[in-house]
mmCIF file of the C-alpha atoms, coordinates in Angstrom:
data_MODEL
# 
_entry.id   MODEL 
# 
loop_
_atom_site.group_PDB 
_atom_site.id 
_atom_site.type_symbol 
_atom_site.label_atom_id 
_atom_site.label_alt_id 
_atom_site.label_comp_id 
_atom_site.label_asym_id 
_atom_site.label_entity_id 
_atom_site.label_seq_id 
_atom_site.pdbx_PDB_ins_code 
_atom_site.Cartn_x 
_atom_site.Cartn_y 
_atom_site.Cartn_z 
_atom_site.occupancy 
_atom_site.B_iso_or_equiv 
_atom_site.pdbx_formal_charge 
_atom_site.auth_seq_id 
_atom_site.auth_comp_id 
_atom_site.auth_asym_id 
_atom_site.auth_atom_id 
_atom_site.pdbx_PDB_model_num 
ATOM 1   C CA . UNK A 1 1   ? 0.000   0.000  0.000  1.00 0.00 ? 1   UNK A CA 1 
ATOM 2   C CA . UNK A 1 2   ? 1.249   3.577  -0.837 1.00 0.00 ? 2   UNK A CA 1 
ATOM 3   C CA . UNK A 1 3   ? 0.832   5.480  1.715  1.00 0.00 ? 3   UNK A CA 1 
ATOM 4   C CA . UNK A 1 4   ? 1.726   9.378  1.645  1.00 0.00 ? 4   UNK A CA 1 
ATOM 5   C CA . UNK A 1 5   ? 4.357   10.097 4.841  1.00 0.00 ? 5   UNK A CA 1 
ATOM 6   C CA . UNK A 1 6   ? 7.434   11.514 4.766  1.00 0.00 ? 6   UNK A CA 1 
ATOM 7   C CA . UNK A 1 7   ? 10.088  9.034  3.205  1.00 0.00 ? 7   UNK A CA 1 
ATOM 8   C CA . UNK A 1 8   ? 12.512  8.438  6.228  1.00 0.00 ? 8   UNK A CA 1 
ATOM 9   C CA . UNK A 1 9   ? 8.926   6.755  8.199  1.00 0.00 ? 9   UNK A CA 1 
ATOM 10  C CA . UNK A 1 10  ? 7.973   5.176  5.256  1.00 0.00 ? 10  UNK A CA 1 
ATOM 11  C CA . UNK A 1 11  ? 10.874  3.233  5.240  1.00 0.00 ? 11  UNK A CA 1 
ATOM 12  C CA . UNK A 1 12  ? 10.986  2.287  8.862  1.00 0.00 ? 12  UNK A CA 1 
ATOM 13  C CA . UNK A 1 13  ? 6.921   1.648  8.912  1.00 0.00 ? 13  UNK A CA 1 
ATOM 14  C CA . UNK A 1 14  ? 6.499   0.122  5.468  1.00 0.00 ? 14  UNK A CA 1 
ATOM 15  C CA . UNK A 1 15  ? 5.975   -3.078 6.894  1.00 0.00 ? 15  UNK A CA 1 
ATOM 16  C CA . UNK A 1 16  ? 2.765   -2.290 8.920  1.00 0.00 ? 16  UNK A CA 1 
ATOM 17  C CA . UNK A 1 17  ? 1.162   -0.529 5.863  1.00 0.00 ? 17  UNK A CA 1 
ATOM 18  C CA . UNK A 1 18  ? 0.948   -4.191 4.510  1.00 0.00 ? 18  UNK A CA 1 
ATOM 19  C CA . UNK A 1 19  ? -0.534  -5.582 7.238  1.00 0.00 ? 19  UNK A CA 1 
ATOM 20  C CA . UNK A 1 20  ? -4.205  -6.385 7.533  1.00 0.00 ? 20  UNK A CA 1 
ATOM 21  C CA . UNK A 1 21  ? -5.388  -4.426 10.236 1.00 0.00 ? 21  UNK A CA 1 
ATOM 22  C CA . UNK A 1 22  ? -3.712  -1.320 8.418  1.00 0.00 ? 22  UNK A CA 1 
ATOM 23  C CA . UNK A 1 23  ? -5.721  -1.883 5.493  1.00 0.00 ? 23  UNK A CA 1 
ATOM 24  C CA . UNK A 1 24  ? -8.959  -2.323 7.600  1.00 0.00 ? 24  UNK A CA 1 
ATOM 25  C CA . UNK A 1 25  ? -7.869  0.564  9.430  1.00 0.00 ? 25  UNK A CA 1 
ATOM 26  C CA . UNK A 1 26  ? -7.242  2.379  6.145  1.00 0.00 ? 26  UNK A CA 1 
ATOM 27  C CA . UNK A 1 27  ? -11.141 1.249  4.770  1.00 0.00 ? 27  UNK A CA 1 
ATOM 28  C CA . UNK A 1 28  ? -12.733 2.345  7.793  1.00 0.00 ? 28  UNK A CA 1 
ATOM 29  C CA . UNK A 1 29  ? -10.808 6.194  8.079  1.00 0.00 ? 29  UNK A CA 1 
ATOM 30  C CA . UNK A 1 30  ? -11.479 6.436  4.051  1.00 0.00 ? 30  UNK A CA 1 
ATOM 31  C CA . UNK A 1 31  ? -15.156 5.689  4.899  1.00 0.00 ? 31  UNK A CA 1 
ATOM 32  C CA . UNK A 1 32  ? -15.632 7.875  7.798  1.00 0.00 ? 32  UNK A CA 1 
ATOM 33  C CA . UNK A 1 33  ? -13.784 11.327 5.797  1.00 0.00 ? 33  UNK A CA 1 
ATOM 34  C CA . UNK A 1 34  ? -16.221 10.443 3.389  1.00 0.00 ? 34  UNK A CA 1 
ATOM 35  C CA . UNK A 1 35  ? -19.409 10.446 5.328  1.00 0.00 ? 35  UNK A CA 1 
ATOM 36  C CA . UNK A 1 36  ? -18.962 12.215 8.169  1.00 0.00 ? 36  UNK A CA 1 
ATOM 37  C CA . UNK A 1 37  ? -17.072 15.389 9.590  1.00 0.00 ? 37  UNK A CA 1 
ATOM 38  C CA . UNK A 1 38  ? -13.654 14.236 10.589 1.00 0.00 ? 38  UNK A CA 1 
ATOM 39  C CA . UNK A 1 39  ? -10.217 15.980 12.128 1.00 0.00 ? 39  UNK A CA 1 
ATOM 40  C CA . UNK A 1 40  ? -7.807  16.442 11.024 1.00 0.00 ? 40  UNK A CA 1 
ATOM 41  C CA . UNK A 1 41  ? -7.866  17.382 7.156  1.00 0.00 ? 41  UNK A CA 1 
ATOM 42  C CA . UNK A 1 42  ? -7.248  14.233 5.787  1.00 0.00 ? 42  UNK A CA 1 
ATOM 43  C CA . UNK A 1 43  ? -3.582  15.829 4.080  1.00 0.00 ? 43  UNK A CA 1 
ATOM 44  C CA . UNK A 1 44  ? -2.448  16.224 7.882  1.00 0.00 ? 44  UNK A CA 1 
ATOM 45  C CA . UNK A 1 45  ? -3.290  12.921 9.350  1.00 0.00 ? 45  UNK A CA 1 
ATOM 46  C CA . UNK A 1 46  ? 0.438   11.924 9.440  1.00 0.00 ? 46  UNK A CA 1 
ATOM 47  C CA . UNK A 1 47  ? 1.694   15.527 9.867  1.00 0.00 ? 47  UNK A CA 1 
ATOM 48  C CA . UNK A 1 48  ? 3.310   14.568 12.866 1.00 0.00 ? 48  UNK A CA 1 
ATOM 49  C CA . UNK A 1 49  ? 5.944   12.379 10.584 1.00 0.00 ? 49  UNK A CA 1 
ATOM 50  C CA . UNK A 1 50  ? 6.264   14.807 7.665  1.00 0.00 ? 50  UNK A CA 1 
ATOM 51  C CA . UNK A 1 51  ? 7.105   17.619 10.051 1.00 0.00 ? 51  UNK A CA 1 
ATOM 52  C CA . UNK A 1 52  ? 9.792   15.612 11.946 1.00 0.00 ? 52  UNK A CA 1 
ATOM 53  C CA . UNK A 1 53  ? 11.921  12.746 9.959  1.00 0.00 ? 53  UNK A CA 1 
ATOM 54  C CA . UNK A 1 54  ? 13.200  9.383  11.742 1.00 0.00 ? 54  UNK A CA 1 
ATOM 55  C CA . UNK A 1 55  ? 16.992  10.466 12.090 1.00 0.00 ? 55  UNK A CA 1 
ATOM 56  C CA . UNK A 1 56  ? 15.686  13.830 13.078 1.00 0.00 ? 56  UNK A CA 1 
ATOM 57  C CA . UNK A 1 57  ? 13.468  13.215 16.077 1.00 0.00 ? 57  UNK A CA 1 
ATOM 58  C CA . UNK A 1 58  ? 15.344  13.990 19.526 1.00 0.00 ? 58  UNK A CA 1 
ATOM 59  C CA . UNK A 1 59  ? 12.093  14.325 21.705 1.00 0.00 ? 59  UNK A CA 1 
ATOM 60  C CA . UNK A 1 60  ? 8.857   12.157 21.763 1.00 0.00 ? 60  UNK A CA 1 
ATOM 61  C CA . UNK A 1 61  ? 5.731   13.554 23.157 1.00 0.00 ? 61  UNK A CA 1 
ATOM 62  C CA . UNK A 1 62  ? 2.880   11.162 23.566 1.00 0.00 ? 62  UNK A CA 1 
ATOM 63  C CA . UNK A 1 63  ? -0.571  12.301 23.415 1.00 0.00 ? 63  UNK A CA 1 
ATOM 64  C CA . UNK A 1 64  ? -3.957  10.317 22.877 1.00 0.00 ? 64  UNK A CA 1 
ATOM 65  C CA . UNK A 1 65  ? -6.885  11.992 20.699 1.00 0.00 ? 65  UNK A CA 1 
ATOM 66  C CA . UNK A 1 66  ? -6.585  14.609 17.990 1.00 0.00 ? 66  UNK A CA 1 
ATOM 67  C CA . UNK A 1 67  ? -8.897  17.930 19.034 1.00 0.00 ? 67  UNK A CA 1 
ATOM 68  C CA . UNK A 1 68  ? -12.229 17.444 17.981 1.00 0.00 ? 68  UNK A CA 1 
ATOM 69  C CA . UNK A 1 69  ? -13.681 20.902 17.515 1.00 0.00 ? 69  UNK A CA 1 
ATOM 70  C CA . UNK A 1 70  ? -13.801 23.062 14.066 1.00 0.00 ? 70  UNK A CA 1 
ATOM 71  C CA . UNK A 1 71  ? -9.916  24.460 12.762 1.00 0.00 ? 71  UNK A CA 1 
ATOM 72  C CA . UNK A 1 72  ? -8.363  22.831 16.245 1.00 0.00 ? 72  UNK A CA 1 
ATOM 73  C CA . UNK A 1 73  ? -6.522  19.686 14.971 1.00 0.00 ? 73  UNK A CA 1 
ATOM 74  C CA . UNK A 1 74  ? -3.433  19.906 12.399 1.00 0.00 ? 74  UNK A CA 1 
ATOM 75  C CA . UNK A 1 75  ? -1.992  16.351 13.194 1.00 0.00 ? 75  UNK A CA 1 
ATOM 76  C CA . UNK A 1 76  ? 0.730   17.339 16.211 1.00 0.00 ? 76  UNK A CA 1 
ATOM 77  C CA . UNK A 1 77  ? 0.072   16.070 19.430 1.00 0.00 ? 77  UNK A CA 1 
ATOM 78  C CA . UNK A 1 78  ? -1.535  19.499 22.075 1.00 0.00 ? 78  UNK A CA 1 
ATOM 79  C CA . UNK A 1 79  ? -0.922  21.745 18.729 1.00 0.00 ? 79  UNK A CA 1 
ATOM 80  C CA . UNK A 1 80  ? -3.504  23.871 17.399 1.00 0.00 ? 80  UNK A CA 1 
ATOM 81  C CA . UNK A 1 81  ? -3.828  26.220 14.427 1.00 0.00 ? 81  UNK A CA 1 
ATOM 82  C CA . UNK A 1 82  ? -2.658  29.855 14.197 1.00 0.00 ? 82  UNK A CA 1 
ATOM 83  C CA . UNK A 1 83  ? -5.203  31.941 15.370 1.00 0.00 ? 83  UNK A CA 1 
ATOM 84  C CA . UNK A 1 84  ? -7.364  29.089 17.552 1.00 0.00 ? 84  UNK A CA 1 
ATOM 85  C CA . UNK A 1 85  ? -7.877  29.801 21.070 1.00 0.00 ? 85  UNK A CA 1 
ATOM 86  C CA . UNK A 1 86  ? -5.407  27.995 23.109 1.00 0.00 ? 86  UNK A CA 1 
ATOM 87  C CA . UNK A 1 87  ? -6.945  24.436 24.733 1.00 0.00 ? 87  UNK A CA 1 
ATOM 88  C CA . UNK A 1 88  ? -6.072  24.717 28.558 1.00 0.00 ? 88  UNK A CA 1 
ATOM 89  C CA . UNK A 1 89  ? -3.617  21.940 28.356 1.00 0.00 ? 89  UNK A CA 1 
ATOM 90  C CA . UNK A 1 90  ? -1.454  23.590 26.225 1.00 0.00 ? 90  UNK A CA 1 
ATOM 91  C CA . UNK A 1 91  ? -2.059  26.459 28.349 1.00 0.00 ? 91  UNK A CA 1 
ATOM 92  C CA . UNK A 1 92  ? -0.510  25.002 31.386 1.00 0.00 ? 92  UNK A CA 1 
ATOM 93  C CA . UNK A 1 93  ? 2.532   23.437 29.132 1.00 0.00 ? 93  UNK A CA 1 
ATOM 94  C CA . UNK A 1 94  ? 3.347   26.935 28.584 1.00 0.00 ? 94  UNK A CA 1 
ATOM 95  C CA . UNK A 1 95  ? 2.412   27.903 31.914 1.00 0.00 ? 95  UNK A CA 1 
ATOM 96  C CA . UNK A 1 96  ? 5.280   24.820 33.054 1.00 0.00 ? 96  UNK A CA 1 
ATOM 97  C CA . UNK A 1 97  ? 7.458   26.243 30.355 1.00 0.00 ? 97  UNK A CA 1 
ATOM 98  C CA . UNK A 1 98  ? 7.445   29.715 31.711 1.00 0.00 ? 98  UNK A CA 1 
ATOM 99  C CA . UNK A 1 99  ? 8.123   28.644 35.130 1.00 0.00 ? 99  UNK A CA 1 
ATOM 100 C CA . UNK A 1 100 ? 10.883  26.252 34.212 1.00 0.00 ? 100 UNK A CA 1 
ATOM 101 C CA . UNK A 1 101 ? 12.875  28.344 31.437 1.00 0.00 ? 101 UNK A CA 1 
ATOM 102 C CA . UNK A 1 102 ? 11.298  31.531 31.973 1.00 0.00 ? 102 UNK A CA 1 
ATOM 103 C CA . UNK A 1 103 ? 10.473  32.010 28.194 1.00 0.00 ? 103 UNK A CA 1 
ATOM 104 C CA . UNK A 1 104 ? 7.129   34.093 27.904 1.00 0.00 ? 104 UNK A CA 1 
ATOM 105 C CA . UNK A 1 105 ? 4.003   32.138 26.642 1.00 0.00 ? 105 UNK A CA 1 
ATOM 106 C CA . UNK A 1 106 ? 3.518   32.529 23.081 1.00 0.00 ? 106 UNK A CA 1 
ATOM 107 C CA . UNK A 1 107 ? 0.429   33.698 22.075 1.00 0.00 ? 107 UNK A CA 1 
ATOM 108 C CA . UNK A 1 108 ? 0.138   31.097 19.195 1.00 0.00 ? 108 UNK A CA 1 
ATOM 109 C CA . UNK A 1 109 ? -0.965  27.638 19.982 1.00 0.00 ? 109 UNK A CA 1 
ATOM 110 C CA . UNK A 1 110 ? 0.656   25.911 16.929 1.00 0.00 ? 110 UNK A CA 1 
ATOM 111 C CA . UNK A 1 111 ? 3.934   24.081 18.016 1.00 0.00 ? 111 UNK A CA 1 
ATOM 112 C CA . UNK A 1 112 ? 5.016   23.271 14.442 1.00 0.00 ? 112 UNK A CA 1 
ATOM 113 C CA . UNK A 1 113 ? 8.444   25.257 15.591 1.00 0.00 ? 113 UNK A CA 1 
ATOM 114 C CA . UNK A 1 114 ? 9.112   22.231 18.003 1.00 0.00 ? 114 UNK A CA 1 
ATOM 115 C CA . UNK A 1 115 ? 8.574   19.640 15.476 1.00 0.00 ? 115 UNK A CA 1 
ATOM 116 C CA . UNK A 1 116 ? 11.009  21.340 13.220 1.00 0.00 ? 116 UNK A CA 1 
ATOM 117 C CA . UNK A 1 117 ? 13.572  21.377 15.892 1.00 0.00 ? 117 UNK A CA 1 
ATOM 118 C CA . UNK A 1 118 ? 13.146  17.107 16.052 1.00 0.00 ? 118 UNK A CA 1 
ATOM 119 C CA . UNK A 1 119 ? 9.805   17.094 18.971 1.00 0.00 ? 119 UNK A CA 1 
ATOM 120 C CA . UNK A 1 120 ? 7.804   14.166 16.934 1.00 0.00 ? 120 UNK A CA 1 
ATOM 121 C CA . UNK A 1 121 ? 4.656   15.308 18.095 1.00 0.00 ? 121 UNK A CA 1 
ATOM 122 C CA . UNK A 1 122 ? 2.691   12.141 18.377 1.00 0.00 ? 122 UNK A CA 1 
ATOM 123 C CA . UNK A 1 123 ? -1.006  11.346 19.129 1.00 0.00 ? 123 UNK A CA 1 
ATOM 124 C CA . UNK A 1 124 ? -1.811  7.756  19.827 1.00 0.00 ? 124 UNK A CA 1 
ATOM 125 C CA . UNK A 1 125 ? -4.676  7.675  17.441 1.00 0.00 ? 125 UNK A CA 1 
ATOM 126 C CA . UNK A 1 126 ? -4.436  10.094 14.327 1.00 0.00 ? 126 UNK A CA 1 
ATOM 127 C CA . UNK A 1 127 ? -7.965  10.914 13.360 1.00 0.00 ? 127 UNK A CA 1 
ATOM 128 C CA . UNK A 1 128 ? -11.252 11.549 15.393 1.00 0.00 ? 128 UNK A CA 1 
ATOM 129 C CA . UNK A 1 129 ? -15.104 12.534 14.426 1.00 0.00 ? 129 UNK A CA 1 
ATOM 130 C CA . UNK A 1 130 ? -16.448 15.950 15.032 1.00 0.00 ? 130 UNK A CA 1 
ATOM 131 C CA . UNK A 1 131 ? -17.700 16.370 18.967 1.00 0.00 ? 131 UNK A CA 1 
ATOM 132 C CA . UNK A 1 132 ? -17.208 13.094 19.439 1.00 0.00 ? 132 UNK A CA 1 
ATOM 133 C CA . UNK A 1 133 ? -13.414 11.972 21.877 1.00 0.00 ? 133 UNK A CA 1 
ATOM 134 C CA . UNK A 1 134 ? -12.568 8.944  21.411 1.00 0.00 ? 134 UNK A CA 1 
ATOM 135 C CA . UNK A 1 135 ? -14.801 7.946  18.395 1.00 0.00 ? 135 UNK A CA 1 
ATOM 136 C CA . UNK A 1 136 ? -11.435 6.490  16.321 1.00 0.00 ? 136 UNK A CA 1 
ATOM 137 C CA . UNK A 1 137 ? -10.069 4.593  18.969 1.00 0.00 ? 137 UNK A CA 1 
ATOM 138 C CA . UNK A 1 138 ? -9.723  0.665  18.967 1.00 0.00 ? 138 UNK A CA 1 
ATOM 139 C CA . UNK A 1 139 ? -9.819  1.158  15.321 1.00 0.00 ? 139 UNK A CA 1 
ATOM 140 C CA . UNK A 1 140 ? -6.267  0.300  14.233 1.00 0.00 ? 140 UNK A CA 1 
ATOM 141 C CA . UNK A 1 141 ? -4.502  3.628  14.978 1.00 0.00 ? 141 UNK A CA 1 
ATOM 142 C CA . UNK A 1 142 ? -2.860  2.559  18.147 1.00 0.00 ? 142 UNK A CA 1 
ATOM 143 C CA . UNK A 1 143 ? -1.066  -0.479 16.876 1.00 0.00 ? 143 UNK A CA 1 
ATOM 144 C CA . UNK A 1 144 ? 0.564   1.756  14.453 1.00 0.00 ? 144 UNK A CA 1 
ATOM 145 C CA . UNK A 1 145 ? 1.630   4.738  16.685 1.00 0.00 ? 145 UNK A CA 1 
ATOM 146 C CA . UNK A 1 146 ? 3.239   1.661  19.182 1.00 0.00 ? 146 UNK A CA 1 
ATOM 147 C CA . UNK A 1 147 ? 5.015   0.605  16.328 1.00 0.00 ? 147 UNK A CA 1 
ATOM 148 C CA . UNK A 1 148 ? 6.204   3.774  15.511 1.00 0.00 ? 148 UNK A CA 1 
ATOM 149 C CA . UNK A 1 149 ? 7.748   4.051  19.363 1.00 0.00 ? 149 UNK A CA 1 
ATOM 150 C CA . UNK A 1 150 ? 8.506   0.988  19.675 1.00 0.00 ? 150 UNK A CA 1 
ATOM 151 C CA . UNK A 1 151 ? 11.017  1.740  16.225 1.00 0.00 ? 151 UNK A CA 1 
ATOM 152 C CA . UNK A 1 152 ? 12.366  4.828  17.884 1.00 0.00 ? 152 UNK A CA 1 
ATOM 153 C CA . UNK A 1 153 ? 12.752  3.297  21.002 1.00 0.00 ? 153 UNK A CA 1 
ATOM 154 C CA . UNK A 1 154 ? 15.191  0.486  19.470 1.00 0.00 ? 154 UNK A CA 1 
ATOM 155 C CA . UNK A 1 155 ? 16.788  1.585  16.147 1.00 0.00 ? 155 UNK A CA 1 
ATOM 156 C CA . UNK A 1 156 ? 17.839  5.168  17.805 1.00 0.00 ? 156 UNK A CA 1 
ATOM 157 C CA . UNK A 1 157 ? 19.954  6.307  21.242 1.00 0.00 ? 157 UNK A CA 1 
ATOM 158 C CA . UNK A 1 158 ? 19.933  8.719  23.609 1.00 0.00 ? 158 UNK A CA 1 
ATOM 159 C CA . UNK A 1 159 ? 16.068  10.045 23.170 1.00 0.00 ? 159 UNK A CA 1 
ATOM 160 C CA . UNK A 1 160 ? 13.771  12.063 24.967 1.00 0.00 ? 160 UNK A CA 1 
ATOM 161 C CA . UNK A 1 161 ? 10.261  10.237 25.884 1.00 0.00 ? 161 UNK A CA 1 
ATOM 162 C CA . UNK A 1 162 ? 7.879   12.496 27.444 1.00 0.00 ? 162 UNK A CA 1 
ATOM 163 C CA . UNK A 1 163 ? 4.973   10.869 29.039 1.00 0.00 ? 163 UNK A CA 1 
ATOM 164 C CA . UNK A 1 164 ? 2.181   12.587 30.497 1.00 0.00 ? 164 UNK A CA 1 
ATOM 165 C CA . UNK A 1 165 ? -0.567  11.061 32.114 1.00 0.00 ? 165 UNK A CA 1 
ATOM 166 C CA . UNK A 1 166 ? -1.263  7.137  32.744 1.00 0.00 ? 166 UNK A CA 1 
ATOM 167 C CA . UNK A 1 167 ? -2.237  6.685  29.058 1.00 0.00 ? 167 UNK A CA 1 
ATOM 168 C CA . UNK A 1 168 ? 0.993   8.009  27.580 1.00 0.00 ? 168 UNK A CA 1 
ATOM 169 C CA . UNK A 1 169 ? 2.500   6.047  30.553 1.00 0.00 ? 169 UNK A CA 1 
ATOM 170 C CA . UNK A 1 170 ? 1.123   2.613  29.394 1.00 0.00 ? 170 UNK A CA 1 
ATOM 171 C CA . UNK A 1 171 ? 2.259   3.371  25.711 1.00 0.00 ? 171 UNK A CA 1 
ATOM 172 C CA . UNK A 1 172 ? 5.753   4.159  26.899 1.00 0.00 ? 172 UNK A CA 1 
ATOM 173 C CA . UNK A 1 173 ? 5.748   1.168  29.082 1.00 0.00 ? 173 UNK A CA 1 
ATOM 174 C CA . UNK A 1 174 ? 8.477   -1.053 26.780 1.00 0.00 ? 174 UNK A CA 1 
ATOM 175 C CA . UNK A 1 175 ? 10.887  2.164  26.685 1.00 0.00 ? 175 UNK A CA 1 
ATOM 176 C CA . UNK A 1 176 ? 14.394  1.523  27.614 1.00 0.00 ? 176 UNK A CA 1 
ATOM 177 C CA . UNK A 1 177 ? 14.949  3.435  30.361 1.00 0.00 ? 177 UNK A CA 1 
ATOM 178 C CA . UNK A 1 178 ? 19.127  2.234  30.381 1.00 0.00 ? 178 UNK A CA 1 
ATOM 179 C CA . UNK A 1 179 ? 19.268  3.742  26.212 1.00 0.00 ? 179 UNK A CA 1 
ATOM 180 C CA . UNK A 1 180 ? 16.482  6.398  26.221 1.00 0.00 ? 180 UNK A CA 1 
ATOM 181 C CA . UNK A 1 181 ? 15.672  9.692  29.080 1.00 0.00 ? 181 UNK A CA 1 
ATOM 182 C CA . UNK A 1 182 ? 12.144  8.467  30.485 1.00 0.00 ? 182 UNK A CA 1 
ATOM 183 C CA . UNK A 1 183 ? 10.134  11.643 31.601 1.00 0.00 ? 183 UNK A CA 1 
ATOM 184 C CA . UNK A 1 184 ? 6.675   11.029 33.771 1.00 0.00 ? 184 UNK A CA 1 
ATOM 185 C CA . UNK A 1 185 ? 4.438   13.358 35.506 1.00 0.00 ? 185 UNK A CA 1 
ATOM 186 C CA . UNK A 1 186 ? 0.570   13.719 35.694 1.00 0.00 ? 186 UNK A CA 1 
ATOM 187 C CA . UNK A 1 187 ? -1.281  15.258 32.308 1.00 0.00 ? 187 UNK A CA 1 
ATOM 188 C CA . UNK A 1 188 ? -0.993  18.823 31.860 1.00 0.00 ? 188 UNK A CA 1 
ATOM 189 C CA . UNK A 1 189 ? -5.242  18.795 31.840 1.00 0.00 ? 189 UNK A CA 1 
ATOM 190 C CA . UNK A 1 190 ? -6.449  21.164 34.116 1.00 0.00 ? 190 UNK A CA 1 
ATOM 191 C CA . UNK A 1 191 ? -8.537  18.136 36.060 1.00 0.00 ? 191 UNK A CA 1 
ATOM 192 C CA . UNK A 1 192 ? -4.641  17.209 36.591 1.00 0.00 ? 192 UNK A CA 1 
ATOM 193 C CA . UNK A 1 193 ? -1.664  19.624 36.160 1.00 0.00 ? 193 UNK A CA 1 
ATOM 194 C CA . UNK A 1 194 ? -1.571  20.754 40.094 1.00 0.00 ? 194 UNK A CA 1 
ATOM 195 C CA . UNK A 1 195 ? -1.217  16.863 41.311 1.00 0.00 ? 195 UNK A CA 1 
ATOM 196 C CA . UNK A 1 196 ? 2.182   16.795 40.004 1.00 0.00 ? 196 UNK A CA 1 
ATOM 197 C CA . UNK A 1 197 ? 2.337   18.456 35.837 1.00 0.00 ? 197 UNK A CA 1 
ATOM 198 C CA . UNK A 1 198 ? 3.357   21.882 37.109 1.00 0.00 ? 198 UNK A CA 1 
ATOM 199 C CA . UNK A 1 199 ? 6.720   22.025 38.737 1.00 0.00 ? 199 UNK A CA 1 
ATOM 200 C CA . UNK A 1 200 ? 8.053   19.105 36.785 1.00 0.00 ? 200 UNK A CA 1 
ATOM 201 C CA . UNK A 1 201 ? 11.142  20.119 35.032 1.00 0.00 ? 201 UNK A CA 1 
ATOM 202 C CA . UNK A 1 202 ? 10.519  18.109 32.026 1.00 0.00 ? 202 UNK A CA 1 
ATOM 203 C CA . UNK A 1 203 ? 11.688  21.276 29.104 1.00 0.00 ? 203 UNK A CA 1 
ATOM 204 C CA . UNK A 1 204 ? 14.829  21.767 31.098 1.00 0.00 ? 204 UNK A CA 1 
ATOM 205 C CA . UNK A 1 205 ? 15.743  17.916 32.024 1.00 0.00 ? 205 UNK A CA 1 
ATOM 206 C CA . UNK A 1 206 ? 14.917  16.914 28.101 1.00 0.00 ? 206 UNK A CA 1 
ATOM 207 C CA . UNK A 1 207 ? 17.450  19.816 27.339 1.00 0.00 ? 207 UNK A CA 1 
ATOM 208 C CA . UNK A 1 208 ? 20.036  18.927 30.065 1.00 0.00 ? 208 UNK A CA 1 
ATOM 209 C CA . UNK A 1 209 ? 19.750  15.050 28.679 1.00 0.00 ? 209 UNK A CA 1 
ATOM 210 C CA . UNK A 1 210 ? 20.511  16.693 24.694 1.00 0.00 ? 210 UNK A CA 1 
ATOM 211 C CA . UNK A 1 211 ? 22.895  18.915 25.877 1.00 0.00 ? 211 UNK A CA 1 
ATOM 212 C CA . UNK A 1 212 ? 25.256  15.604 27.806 1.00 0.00 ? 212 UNK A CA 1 
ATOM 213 C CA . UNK A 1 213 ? 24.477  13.352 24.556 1.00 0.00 ? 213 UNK A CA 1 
ATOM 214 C CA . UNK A 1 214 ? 25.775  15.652 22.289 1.00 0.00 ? 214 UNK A CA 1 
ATOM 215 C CA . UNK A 1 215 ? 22.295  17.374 20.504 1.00 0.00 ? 215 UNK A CA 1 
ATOM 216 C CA . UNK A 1 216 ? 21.156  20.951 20.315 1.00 0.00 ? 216 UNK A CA 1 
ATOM 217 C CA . UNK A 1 217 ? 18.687  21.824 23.030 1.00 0.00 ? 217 UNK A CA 1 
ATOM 218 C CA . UNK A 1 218 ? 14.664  22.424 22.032 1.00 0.00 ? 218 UNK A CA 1 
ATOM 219 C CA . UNK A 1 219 ? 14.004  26.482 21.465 1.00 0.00 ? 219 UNK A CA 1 
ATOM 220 C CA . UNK A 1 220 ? 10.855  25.472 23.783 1.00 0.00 ? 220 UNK A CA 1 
# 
């Protein structure tokens, strides 16, 4: 199957677009863009790839659902479009950030700028219906996303996994803590971020870790 992501993935994940549940996966996403309002736009579904090749990627951030309200989602994991009201989690990443690095919250909520520096922002599943959370998982997406890790995790060194929450937790489980930095805290939601999100160091620890190993710090 051809599928349209950036070239470096494609070769690393070329083996899961022939499997079976990729195709059903693929049927049932094709079906669902055509009869129903669905996020992202289809071109972005593997934006997270295109916008940050294989050799590239220094820092992994998991997250779990695209956004599912109008001009929110653009494939990147807690990104949103120029000129969309920041979602409160993002809010309190910056709000971390700030506190942390002191760098002023941006007033833009799109964090293509980190994926260009090597953050592959990921989402566990990669599409989602209108108003409805949730709606795409146990469809196929997750399988692929753990794949994607999982080759990270063992064809590259000295990574940055950032897990927030007990979902990204779970999906990070297999990491090697001895080869890769393992960063864990409680999800920057606001039902969350004050039980142990804010205060946790993660921008300046995943720069510290670059920094020893070699690699140019994020521009967080």
């Amino acid at each position: 199957m051809d599928v349209k992501i950036e070239e470096s993935w494609k070769e690393h994940l070329q083996q899961e677009f022939e499997k079976p549940y990729f195709r059903t996966l693929t049927d049932f996403v094709r079906k669902e863009y055509a009869a129903r309002t669905v996020y992202p736009p289809a071109k972005l579904i593997f934006n997270a790839f295109d916008s940050c090749p294989f050799n590239k990627v220094k820092v992994v951030i998991v997250g779990q659902d695209p956004y599912h309200e109008p001009g929110q989602a653009h494939g990147l994991c807690f990104s949103v479009n120029d000129g969309v009201q920041i979602p409160p989690s993002l809010v309190n990443i910056y709000k971390e950030i700030e506190d942390d690095l002191g760098i002023p919250a941006p007033r833009s909520g799109d964090l293509t700028r980190w994926a260009k520096q090597g953050v592959l922002l990921l989402n566990a599943t990669l599409t989602v219906q209108a108003h409805r959370a949730g709606s795409h998982q146990g469809k196929g997406w997750e399988e692929f996303t753990d794949v994607a890790i999982k080759r990270l995790a063992e064809e590259r060194n000295h990574l940055v996994f950032i897990l927030w929450g007990a979902y990204a937790q779970r999906k990070g489980a297999s990491i090697d803590a001895n080869r890769h930095l393992i960063l864990k805290s409680p999800h920057p939601s606001p039902l969350s971020a004050h039980r142990g999100f804010f205060g946790n160091k993660h921008f300046s620890k995943a720069n510290g870790y670059l920094s020893a190993h070699n690699m140019e710090p994020i521009r967080w």
